[in-house]
């Protein structure tokens, strides 16, 4: 076992770290207030290869592995604890990869070079107004084959990046029923462009955090797609979606680790200098003990997250491990990282006293942002627990044994 980073990984971390600390961190409050990521940051990220870097080079990506992708996610989370830029990064990195793996040449050539250059967005649309956890019970969007084309009707809700996709162009990988009689084996995956698409109506929601990236929904009314916009094979959509969710969950883990590290470092600086009762806050055990506990939690989560990335790299590059192994490793990371990040931010807010409740300090942006992941973006905490319990108990103990 070797816990050291390679020279390439260290150089990549330093490159992303220096860029993010210099160009992103000073602008996080502005991004949170203006509710958008400045285009020049997107352009700079593209120049550095930070937009969907897992996409192969032929489509403008860098073809990096998941460990490298997580290093960038961690550094982006460290710089932008509101998590807006990390969300843009991780959604495109996970779902751009799925598109590059299963999409048709036509769709890949049309969209991926624009995603990696920052001229288009690539997102995921599974959740519907009726629910997100119970995909089989809640997803009623339907795709019907008409000649060579597909016609989609339905509604997606709580979807990241709909405003960006609607403005810049791009696609949301959208789950739809193609055979209602087959349960989860009756879903297919489609690349749905939102911009200038006559059958699409986009709605926006006002989130509590990660304000720089939009969340909303879209209604599909007789959306007509060429056959090329089907991703992979008919009725395999559920599997592609689960593969992408695993990737996204590991990146979420890395992002939350970075944001937690930033919050703890911020808190440490404060407790070393702030005095109460004649001594620095850092000299009180009542402050030191939680500091130690939060540090342990972050370190443990970091190990779990990079192990998950390692399992993914072994699966994709060496054919060791399976999607099942990846799903469990990813669920563990997704379950721990947002919770620990939230807890450390909450603690640091306490250390800051009244200042922790103001917008003078970045902690409140972190608390609002990271809550999106403990509430359920890319899967709720209970769904992560169900994935892990299913492993320990077997599928027959699931409440739904379909
Ligand atoms: C900021 C944000 C961005 C998002 N972006 C996207 C996106 O880009 N694309 C997308 O498709 N979706 C997205 N989502 C939606 C997300 O995937 C869903 O919120 C999530 O899957 C949960 O679905 P739900 O909100 O309908 O909650 P529900 O499924 O209704 O669940 C409600 C509660 O019940 C619990 N629960 C459900 N079933 C069980 C069970 N069997 N046992 C125990 N507890 C259970 C859940 O854990 C949860 O706490 C986003 C969500 C947020 C908050």
Tab-separated table of C-alpha atoms and ligand atoms in Angstrom:
chain	number	residue	atom	x	y	z
A	1	UNK	CA	0.000	0.000	0.000
A	2	UNK	CA	1.345	3.409	-0.976
A	3	UNK	CA	-0.303	6.636	0.179
A	4	UNK	CA	2.046	8.988	-1.653
A	5	UNK	CA	1.076	11.163	-4.599
A	6	UNK	CA	2.880	10.831	-7.932
A	7	UNK	CA	4.840	13.788	-9.341
A	8	UNK	CA	2.102	14.267	-11.938
A	9	UNK	CA	-0.625	14.355	-9.266
A	10	UNK	CA	1.333	16.843	-7.143
A	11	UNK	CA	1.950	19.118	-10.120
A	12	UNK	CA	-1.740	18.978	-11.087
A	13	UNK	CA	-2.785	19.794	-7.516
A	14	UNK	CA	-0.402	22.748	-7.369
A	15	UNK	CA	-1.575	24.028	-10.759
A	16	UNK	CA	-5.267	23.848	-9.801
A	17	UNK	CA	-4.586	25.130	-6.281
A	18	UNK	CA	-2.658	28.197	-7.468
A	19	UNK	CA	-5.256	29.003	-10.117
A	20	UNK	CA	-8.238	28.517	-7.793
A	21	UNK	CA	-6.745	30.475	-4.887
A	22	UNK	CA	-5.798	33.372	-7.164
A	23	UNK	CA	-8.713	33.556	-9.607
A	24	UNK	CA	-11.671	31.943	-7.847
A	25	UNK	CA	-11.379	32.426	-4.074
A	26	UNK	CA	-11.353	36.257	-4.137
A	27	UNK	CA	-14.561	36.250	-6.204
A	28	UNK	CA	-16.714	33.759	-4.308
A	29	UNK	CA	-18.786	36.401	-2.490
A	30	UNK	CA	-19.378	38.190	-5.803
A	31	UNK	CA	-20.463	34.891	-7.412
A	32	UNK	CA	-22.821	34.203	-4.499
A	33	UNK	CA	-24.343	37.707	-4.655
A	34	UNK	CA	-24.595	37.993	-8.459
A	35	UNK	CA	-25.848	34.404	-8.756
A	36	UNK	CA	-23.617	33.588	-11.680
A	37	UNK	CA	-20.112	32.428	-12.426
A	38	UNK	CA	-18.234	35.103	-14.430
A	39	UNK	CA	-17.563	33.997	-17.979
A	40	UNK	CA	-13.863	34.811	-17.660
A	41	UNK	CA	-13.542	32.236	-14.878
A	42	UNK	CA	-15.185	29.636	-17.128
A	43	UNK	CA	-12.750	30.598	-19.928
A	44	UNK	CA	-9.750	30.330	-17.579
A	45	UNK	CA	-10.973	26.950	-16.337
A	46	UNK	CA	-11.260	25.787	-19.952
A	47	UNK	CA	-7.709	26.935	-20.696
A	48	UNK	CA	-6.429	24.942	-17.757
A	49	UNK	CA	-8.373	21.828	-18.782
A	50	UNK	CA	-10.741	22.106	-15.827
A	51	UNK	CA	-14.007	21.624	-17.714
A	52	UNK	CA	-14.915	17.940	-17.916
A	53	UNK	CA	-11.251	16.819	-17.806
A	54	UNK	CA	-12.298	13.137	-17.842
A	55	UNK	CA	-13.554	13.540	-21.437
A	56	UNK	CA	-11.047	12.135	-23.965
A	57	UNK	CA	-8.653	14.515	-25.715
A	58	UNK	CA	-10.307	14.042	-29.115
A	59	UNK	CA	-13.338	15.907	-27.708
A	60	UNK	CA	-11.314	18.641	-26.023
A	61	UNK	CA	-10.887	17.023	-22.605
A	62	UNK	CA	-7.685	15.732	-21.033
A	63	UNK	CA	-8.742	12.118	-20.466
A	64	UNK	CA	-7.604	12.278	-16.826
A	65	UNK	CA	-8.388	9.475	-14.390
A	66	UNK	CA	-10.718	9.818	-11.395
A	67	UNK	CA	-7.938	10.419	-8.898
A	68	UNK	CA	-6.793	13.430	-10.920
A	69	UNK	CA	-10.419	14.542	-11.302
A	70	UNK	CA	-10.850	14.340	-7.501
A	71	UNK	CA	-7.684	16.340	-6.864
A	72	UNK	CA	-9.132	19.168	-8.953
A	73	UNK	CA	-12.527	18.803	-7.223
A	74	UNK	CA	-10.874	19.083	-3.812
A	75	UNK	CA	-8.929	22.206	-4.802
A	76	UNK	CA	-12.020	23.828	-6.330
A	77	UNK	CA	-13.993	23.058	-3.158
A	78	UNK	CA	-11.193	24.563	-1.082
A	79	UNK	CA	-11.333	27.796	-3.106
A	80	UNK	CA	-15.116	28.093	-3.531
A	81	UNK	CA	-16.816	26.849	-0.393
A	82	UNK	CA	-20.153	28.132	-1.708
A	83	UNK	CA	-19.696	25.122	-4.031
A	84	UNK	CA	-21.091	26.818	-7.167
A	85	UNK	CA	-17.956	26.306	-9.276
A	86	UNK	CA	-17.339	22.810	-7.864
A	87	UNK	CA	-20.920	21.866	-8.840
A	88	UNK	CA	-20.376	23.076	-12.403
A	89	UNK	CA	-17.096	21.166	-12.460
A	90	UNK	CA	-18.317	17.890	-11.031
A	91	UNK	CA	-21.608	17.674	-12.928
A	92	UNK	CA	-19.839	18.174	-16.256
A	93	UNK	CA	-16.928	15.925	-15.312
A	94	UNK	CA	-19.208	13.012	-14.407
A	95	UNK	CA	-21.895	13.375	-17.054
A	96	UNK	CA	-19.574	14.577	-19.824
A	97	UNK	CA	-17.674	11.359	-19.229
A	98	UNK	CA	-20.869	9.270	-19.500
A	99	UNK	CA	-21.726	11.068	-22.741
A	100	UNK	CA	-18.222	10.413	-24.083
A	101	UNK	CA	-18.526	6.747	-23.149
A	102	UNK	CA	-21.993	5.958	-24.481
A	103	UNK	CA	-23.100	8.804	-26.771
A	104	UNK	CA	-23.162	8.566	-30.559
A	105	UNK	CA	-20.294	10.169	-32.491
A	106	UNK	CA	-22.639	12.822	-33.803
A	107	UNK	CA	-23.744	14.007	-30.361
A	108	UNK	CA	-20.268	13.732	-28.878
A	109	UNK	CA	-18.786	15.791	-31.714
A	110	UNK	CA	-21.564	18.332	-31.515
A	111	UNK	CA	-21.493	18.946	-27.764
A	112	UNK	CA	-18.370	17.748	-25.969
A	113	UNK	CA	-15.865	20.179	-27.563
A	114	UNK	CA	-18.228	22.999	-26.559
A	115	UNK	CA	-18.570	21.662	-23.010
A	116	UNK	CA	-14.793	21.438	-22.548
A	117	UNK	CA	-14.309	24.947	-23.962
A	118	UNK	CA	-16.993	26.451	-21.708
A	119	UNK	CA	-19.428	27.191	-24.544
A	120	UNK	CA	-22.047	24.616	-23.535
A	121	UNK	CA	-23.265	22.817	-20.431
A	122	UNK	CA	-23.710	19.098	-19.824
A	123	UNK	CA	-26.059	18.104	-17.012
A	124	UNK	CA	-28.217	15.280	-15.691
A	125	UNK	CA	-32.002	15.142	-15.530
A	126	UNK	CA	-33.506	12.231	-13.622
A	127	UNK	CA	-35.597	13.753	-10.808
A	128	UNK	CA	-39.253	14.639	-11.418
A	129	UNK	CA	-41.801	16.595	-9.362
A	130	UNK	CA	-43.067	13.228	-8.044
A	131	UNK	CA	-39.658	12.263	-6.591
A	132	UNK	CA	-35.994	11.480	-7.040
A	133	UNK	CA	-35.168	8.561	-4.731
A	134	UNK	CA	-37.728	6.126	-6.071
A	135	UNK	CA	-36.819	6.368	-9.737
A	136	UNK	CA	-38.988	3.460	-10.811
A	137	UNK	CA	-42.039	4.801	-8.984
A	138	UNK	CA	-41.529	8.494	-9.724
A	139	UNK	CA	-40.094	8.902	-13.208
A	140	UNK	CA	-42.938	9.084	-15.693
A	141	UNK	CA	-41.281	10.961	-18.566
A	142	UNK	CA	-41.933	8.859	-21.622
A	143	UNK	CA	-39.991	8.454	-24.857
A	144	UNK	CA	-41.775	6.952	-27.841
A	145	UNK	CA	-40.050	5.946	-31.064
A	146	UNK	CA	-41.517	7.579	-34.192
A	147	UNK	CA	-39.661	6.419	-37.294
A	148	UNK	CA	-35.980	7.219	-36.694
A	149	UNK	CA	-36.814	9.815	-34.076
A	150	UNK	CA	-37.808	9.805	-30.404
A	151	UNK	CA	-40.600	11.937	-28.955
A	152	UNK	CA	-40.310	12.840	-25.270
A	153	UNK	CA	-43.056	14.054	-22.935
A	154	UNK	CA	-42.714	14.710	-19.212
A	155	UNK	CA	-41.245	17.031	-16.619
A	156	UNK	CA	-37.901	17.139	-14.803
A	157	UNK	CA	-37.455	19.075	-11.559
A	158	UNK	CA	-34.619	20.146	-9.214
A	159	UNK	CA	-32.127	19.955	-12.057
A	160	UNK	CA	-28.712	21.663	-11.830
A	161	UNK	CA	-27.593	23.951	-14.628
A	162	UNK	CA	-30.862	24.453	-16.506
A	163	UNK	CA	-30.324	28.218	-16.875
A	164	UNK	CA	-26.747	27.650	-18.084
A	165	UNK	CA	-27.868	25.010	-20.583
A	166	UNK	CA	-30.754	27.187	-21.748
A	167	UNK	CA	-28.435	30.174	-22.255
A	168	UNK	CA	-25.156	28.665	-23.434
A	169	UNK	CA	-26.506	25.556	-25.167
A	170	UNK	CA	-25.612	21.996	-24.301
A	171	UNK	CA	-27.497	18.904	-23.252
A	172	UNK	CA	-29.022	17.352	-20.168
A	173	UNK	CA	-28.735	13.573	-20.097
A	174	UNK	CA	-32.371	12.758	-19.466
A	175	UNK	CA	-33.912	9.546	-18.165
A	176	UNK	CA	-37.193	8.480	-19.785
A	177	UNK	CA	-39.358	5.393	-19.836
A	178	UNK	CA	-39.201	3.414	-23.040
A	179	UNK	CA	-40.929	0.297	-21.708
A	180	UNK	CA	-43.172	0.717	-18.661
A	181	UNK	CA	-43.556	-3.025	-18.182
A	182	UNK	CA	-39.864	-3.560	-17.383
A	183	UNK	CA	-39.361	-1.534	-14.173
A	184	UNK	CA	-35.840	-0.122	-13.942
A	185	UNK	CA	-34.894	-2.127	-17.038
A	186	UNK	CA	-37.359	-0.091	-19.099
A	187	UNK	CA	-35.572	3.279	-18.965
A	188	UNK	CA	-33.448	4.862	-21.693
A	189	UNK	CA	-31.138	7.845	-21.612
A	190	UNK	CA	-31.336	10.788	-24.055
A	191	UNK	CA	-29.240	13.870	-24.725
A	192	UNK	CA	-31.809	16.679	-24.537
A	193	UNK	CA	-30.779	20.185	-25.675
A	194	UNK	CA	-32.733	22.833	-23.769
A	195	UNK	CA	-31.713	25.905	-25.781
A	196	UNK	CA	-33.897	26.800	-28.778
A	197	UNK	CA	-35.777	23.530	-28.412
A	198	UNK	CA	-39.440	24.225	-29.268
A	199	UNK	CA	-40.859	21.544	-26.948
A	200	UNK	CA	-38.929	22.717	-23.861
A	201	UNK	CA	-40.104	25.135	-21.167
A	202	UNK	CA	-37.552	25.913	-18.467
A	203	UNK	CA	-38.481	27.018	-14.943
A	204	UNK	CA	-36.049	28.289	-12.297
A	205	UNK	CA	-36.015	27.753	-8.531
A	206	UNK	CA	-34.504	30.015	-5.876
A	207	UNK	CA	-32.004	27.879	-3.937
A	208	UNK	CA	-30.635	28.624	-0.473
A	209	UNK	CA	-27.020	28.129	-1.545
A	210	UNK	CA	-24.451	27.497	-4.301
A	211	UNK	CA	-26.008	30.566	-5.865
A	212	UNK	CA	-23.616	30.784	-8.832
A	213	UNK	CA	-25.220	27.821	-10.573
A	214	UNK	CA	-28.908	27.476	-11.310
A	215	UNK	CA	-31.386	24.818	-10.238
A	216	UNK	CA	-34.740	24.433	-11.928
A	217	UNK	CA	-36.845	22.202	-14.070
A	218	UNK	CA	-38.032	21.720	-17.592
A	219	UNK	CA	-41.222	20.504	-19.184
A	220	UNK	CA	-40.916	18.415	-22.362
A	221	UNK	CA	-43.902	18.620	-24.669
A	222	UNK	CA	-43.531	16.481	-27.796
A	223	UNK	CA	-39.765	17.054	-27.812
A	224	UNK	CA	-38.566	15.559	-31.067
A	225	UNK	CA	-35.065	14.081	-31.000
A	226	UNK	CA	-33.110	12.470	-33.800
A	227	UNK	CA	-32.280	8.811	-33.167
A	228	UNK	CA	-28.647	9.837	-32.568
A	229	UNK	CA	-29.691	11.532	-29.321
A	230	UNK	CA	-30.382	8.199	-27.673
A	231	UNK	CA	-27.408	7.458	-25.402
A	232	UNK	CA	-26.157	3.899	-25.631
A	233	UNK	CA	-28.720	1.133	-25.977
A	234	UNK	CA	-32.476	1.273	-25.521
A	235	UNK	CA	-33.580	0.218	-22.010
A	236	UNK	CA	-30.057	0.562	-20.552
A	237	UNK	CA	-30.592	4.107	-19.297
A	238	UNK	CA	-30.893	3.202	-15.622
A	239	UNK	CA	-27.447	1.584	-15.691
A	240	UNK	CA	-25.825	4.599	-17.397
A	241	UNK	CA	-27.478	6.875	-14.843
A	242	UNK	CA	-26.203	4.802	-11.907
A	243	UNK	CA	-22.696	4.762	-13.396
A	244	UNK	CA	-22.734	8.552	-13.695
A	245	UNK	CA	-24.135	9.009	-10.178
A	246	UNK	CA	-21.289	6.949	-8.727
A	247	UNK	CA	-18.741	9.142	-10.494
A	248	UNK	CA	-20.498	12.322	-9.404
A	249	UNK	CA	-20.721	11.105	-5.788
A	250	UNK	CA	-16.973	10.520	-5.565
A	251	UNK	CA	-16.344	14.014	-6.955
A	252	UNK	CA	-18.829	15.411	-4.416
A	253	UNK	CA	-16.810	13.664	-1.708
A	254	UNK	CA	-13.610	15.348	-2.907
A	255	UNK	CA	-15.288	18.743	-3.232
A	256	UNK	CA	-16.721	18.558	0.287
A	257	UNK	CA	-13.338	17.475	1.658
A	258	UNK	CA	-11.767	20.567	0.067
A	259	UNK	CA	-14.485	22.856	1.416
A	260	UNK	CA	-14.171	21.292	4.894
A	261	UNK	CA	-10.387	21.736	4.850
A	262	UNK	CA	-10.798	25.388	3.876
A	263	UNK	CA	-13.323	25.949	6.673
A	264	UNK	CA	-11.102	24.283	9.259
A	265	UNK	CA	-8.023	26.267	8.158
A	266	UNK	CA	-10.090	29.447	8.390
A	267	UNK	CA	-11.274	28.464	11.863
A	268	UNK	CA	-7.745	27.635	13.050
A	269	UNK	CA	-6.480	31.074	12.025
A	270	UNK	CA	-9.342	32.642	13.955
A	271	UNK	CA	-8.982	30.680	17.202
A	272	UNK	CA	-5.238	31.323	17.276
A	273	UNK	CA	-5.740	35.086	17.230
A	274	UNK	CA	-9.094	35.652	18.958
A	275	UNK	CA	-8.768	36.144	22.701
A	276	UNK	CA	-11.328	35.490	25.449
A	277	UNK	CA	-10.709	35.671	29.195
A	278	UNK	CA	-7.123	36.711	28.537
A	279	UNK	CA	-6.108	33.744	26.395
A	280	UNK	CA	-6.454	32.710	22.780
A	281	UNK	CA	-9.484	30.555	22.016
A	282	UNK	CA	-7.051	27.923	20.709
A	283	UNK	CA	-5.654	27.388	24.197
A	284	UNK	CA	-8.969	26.059	25.578
A	285	UNK	CA	-9.583	22.308	25.495
A	286	UNK	CA	-13.257	23.050	24.805
A	287	UNK	CA	-12.045	24.329	21.439
A	288	UNK	CA	-9.146	21.897	20.887
A	289	UNK	CA	-11.156	18.688	21.312
A	290	UNK	CA	-13.736	19.426	18.599
A	291	UNK	CA	-10.897	20.728	16.416
A	292	UNK	CA	-9.176	17.337	16.702
A	293	UNK	CA	-12.425	15.445	16.040
A	294	UNK	CA	-13.215	17.474	12.924
A	295	UNK	CA	-9.674	17.012	11.631
A	296	UNK	CA	-9.997	13.220	12.081
A	297	UNK	CA	-13.340	13.224	10.251
A	298	UNK	CA	-11.919	15.173	7.334
A	299	UNK	CA	-8.868	12.908	7.096
A	300	UNK	CA	-11.038	9.777	7.261
A	301	UNK	CA	-13.384	11.123	4.602
A	302	UNK	CA	-10.454	12.051	2.405
A	303	UNK	CA	-9.104	8.510	2.586
A	304	UNK	CA	-12.534	7.030	1.820
A	305	UNK	CA	-12.956	9.407	-1.113
A	306	UNK	CA	-9.581	8.803	-2.703
A	307	UNK	CA	-10.027	5.085	-2.180
A	308	UNK	CA	-13.294	5.344	-4.111
A	309	UNK	CA	-11.455	7.192	-6.899
A	310	UNK	CA	-8.787	4.480	-6.849
A	311	UNK	CA	-11.456	1.749	-7.146
A	312	UNK	CA	-12.907	3.621	-10.134
A	313	UNK	CA	-9.498	3.938	-11.779
A	314	UNK	CA	-8.841	0.240	-11.256
A	315	UNK	CA	-12.217	-0.598	-12.791
A	316	UNK	CA	-11.981	1.663	-15.836
A	317	UNK	CA	-8.257	1.251	-16.541
A	318	UNK	CA	-7.427	-2.277	-15.377
A	319	UNK	CA	-10.789	-4.019	-15.383
A	320	UNK	CA	-10.439	-4.818	-11.668
A	321	UNK	CA	-13.477	-4.153	-9.458
A	322	UNK	CA	-17.038	-3.787	-10.776
A	323	UNK	CA	-19.698	-1.065	-10.989
A	324	UNK	CA	-21.119	-2.623	-7.853
A	325	UNK	CA	-17.818	-2.047	-5.961
A	326	UNK	CA	-17.689	1.510	-7.262
A	327	UNK	CA	-21.298	2.201	-6.224
A	328	UNK	CA	-20.589	1.194	-2.617
A	329	UNK	CA	-17.295	3.092	-2.368
A	330	UNK	CA	-18.976	6.163	-3.873
A	331	UNK	CA	-21.987	5.909	-1.524
A	332	UNK	CA	-19.673	5.779	1.514
A	333	UNK	CA	-17.854	8.916	0.387
A	334	UNK	CA	-21.080	10.759	-0.485
A	335	UNK	CA	-22.581	9.800	2.869
A	336	UNK	CA	-19.660	11.016	4.954
A	337	UNK	CA	-18.168	14.017	3.140
A	338	UNK	CA	-21.137	16.443	3.053
A	339	UNK	CA	-22.086	15.631	6.663
A	340	UNK	CA	-18.575	16.197	8.005
A	341	UNK	CA	-18.135	19.325	5.897
A	342	UNK	CA	-21.407	20.695	7.277
A	343	UNK	CA	-20.407	19.827	10.861
A	344	UNK	CA	-16.989	21.481	10.624
A	345	UNK	CA	-18.490	24.613	9.065
A	346	UNK	CA	-21.091	24.763	11.812
A	347	UNK	CA	-18.350	24.442	14.433
A	348	UNK	CA	-16.246	27.167	12.824
A	349	UNK	CA	-19.318	29.424	12.755
A	350	UNK	CA	-19.500	28.909	16.542
A	351	UNK	CA	-15.820	29.769	16.944
A	352	UNK	CA	-16.410	33.001	15.043
A	353	UNK	CA	-19.117	34.049	17.483
A	354	UNK	CA	-21.530	36.649	16.125
A	355	UNK	CA	-19.278	37.164	13.111
A	356	UNK	CA	-20.056	33.595	12.087
A	357	UNK	CA	-23.645	34.638	11.480
A	358	UNK	CA	-22.710	37.453	9.113
A	359	UNK	CA	-21.844	37.675	5.448
A	360	UNK	CA	-18.508	39.278	6.392
A	361	UNK	CA	-17.110	35.748	6.549
A	362	UNK	CA	-17.381	32.952	3.972
A	363	UNK	CA	-18.565	30.230	6.377
A	364	UNK	CA	-22.272	30.905	5.878
A	365	UNK	CA	-21.855	30.380	2.104
A	366	UNK	CA	-20.273	27.022	2.838
A	367	UNK	CA	-23.082	25.972	5.165
A	368	UNK	CA	-25.700	26.900	2.552
A	369	UNK	CA	-23.780	25.218	-0.261
A	370	UNK	CA	-22.823	21.943	1.362
A	371	UNK	CA	-26.370	21.398	2.617
A	372	UNK	CA	-27.410	20.711	-0.979
A	373	UNK	CA	-25.404	17.510	-0.833
A	374	UNK	CA	-26.547	16.357	2.585
A	375	UNK	CA	-30.161	17.024	1.547
A	376	UNK	CA	-29.848	15.012	-1.589
A	377	UNK	CA	-28.302	16.390	-4.770
A	378	UNK	CA	-27.009	13.260	-6.580
A	379	UNK	CA	-28.842	11.058	-4.068
A	380	UNK	CA	-30.023	11.474	-0.467
A	381	UNK	CA	-28.183	10.219	2.594
A	382	UNK	CA	-30.769	7.488	3.175
A	383	UNK	CA	-30.336	6.302	-0.396
A	384	UNK	CA	-26.564	6.037	0.259
A	385	UNK	CA	-27.366	4.029	3.396
A	386	UNK	CA	-29.696	1.783	1.386
A	387	UNK	CA	-26.921	1.097	-1.160
A	388	UNK	CA	-24.578	0.087	1.676
A	389	UNK	CA	-27.217	-1.949	3.564
A	390	UNK	CA	-28.140	-3.746	0.339
A	391	UNK	CA	-24.513	-4.857	0.145
A	392	UNK	CA	-24.518	-6.114	3.721
A	393	UNK	CA	-27.947	-7.763	3.727
A	394	UNK	CA	-28.654	-8.704	0.123
A	395	UNK	CA	-31.326	-7.387	-2.240
A	396	UNK	CA	-34.050	-9.559	-0.704
A	397	UNK	CA	-34.151	-7.241	2.335
A	398	UNK	CA	-34.900	-4.142	0.268
A	399	UNK	CA	-38.430	-2.771	0.837
A	400	UNK	CA	-38.824	-2.920	-2.936
A	401	UNK	CA	-37.294	-6.075	-4.310
A	402	UNK	CA	-37.721	-5.394	-8.016
B	1	LIG	C1	-29.451	21.584	-5.162
B	1	LIG	C2	-29.951	20.340	-5.821
B	1	LIG	C3	-29.562	20.046	-7.117
B	1	LIG	C4	-30.035	18.905	-7.759
B	1	LIG	N1	-29.640	18.646	-9.038
B	1	LIG	C5	-30.163	17.569	-9.691
B	1	LIG	C6	-29.817	17.310	-11.051
B	1	LIG	O1	-28.994	18.005	-11.645
B	1	LIG	N2	-30.421	16.261	-11.672
B	1	LIG	C7	-31.318	15.457	-11.041
B	1	LIG	O2	-31.823	14.536	-11.665
B	1	LIG	N3	-31.667	15.686	-9.756
B	1	LIG	C8	-31.101	16.706	-9.062
B	1	LIG	N4	-31.457	16.964	-7.764
B	1	LIG	C9	-32.488	16.169	-7.159
B	1	LIG	C10	-31.969	15.077	-6.238
B	1	LIG	O3	-31.400	14.044	-6.980
B	1	LIG	C11	-33.161	14.635	-5.419
B	1	LIG	O4	-33.465	15.696	-4.524
B	1	LIG	C12	-32.927	13.359	-4.650
B	1	LIG	O5	-32.775	12.278	-5.516
B	1	LIG	C13	-34.099	13.073	-3.694
B	1	LIG	O6	-35.310	13.156	-4.346
B	1	LIG	P1	-36.496	14.060	-3.753
B	1	LIG	O7	-35.978	15.434	-3.560
B	1	LIG	O8	-37.657	13.870	-4.623
B	1	LIG	O9	-36.772	13.443	-2.322
B	1	LIG	P2	-37.610	12.118	-2.023
B	1	LIG	O10	-37.171	11.031	-2.933
B	1	LIG	O11	-39.051	12.457	-1.972
B	1	LIG	O12	-37.084	11.771	-0.562
B	1	LIG	C14	-37.510	12.558	0.548
B	1	LIG	C15	-36.860	11.991	1.822
B	1	LIG	O13	-37.280	10.626	2.014
B	1	LIG	C16	-36.153	9.802	2.177
B	1	LIG	N5	-36.429	8.475	1.611
B	1	LIG	C17	-36.897	8.189	0.372
B	1	LIG	N6	-37.004	6.856	0.218
B	1	LIG	C18	-36.599	6.294	1.383
B	1	LIG	C19	-36.473	4.933	1.856
B	1	LIG	N7	-36.775	3.896	1.079
B	1	LIG	N8	-36.007	4.752	3.106
B	1	LIG	C20	-35.687	5.780	3.910
B	1	LIG	N9	-35.790	7.084	3.524
B	1	LIG	C21	-36.226	7.320	2.280
B	1	LIG	C22	-35.032	10.502	1.442
B	1	LIG	O14	-33.752	10.092	1.914
B	1	LIG	C23	-35.338	11.961	1.732
B	1	LIG	O15	-34.799	12.327	2.975
B	1	LIG	C24	-30.936	18.056	-7.077
B	1	LIG	C25	-31.304	18.334	-5.754
B	1	LIG	C26	-30.809	19.453	-5.129
B	1	LIG	C27	-31.191	19.722	-3.695
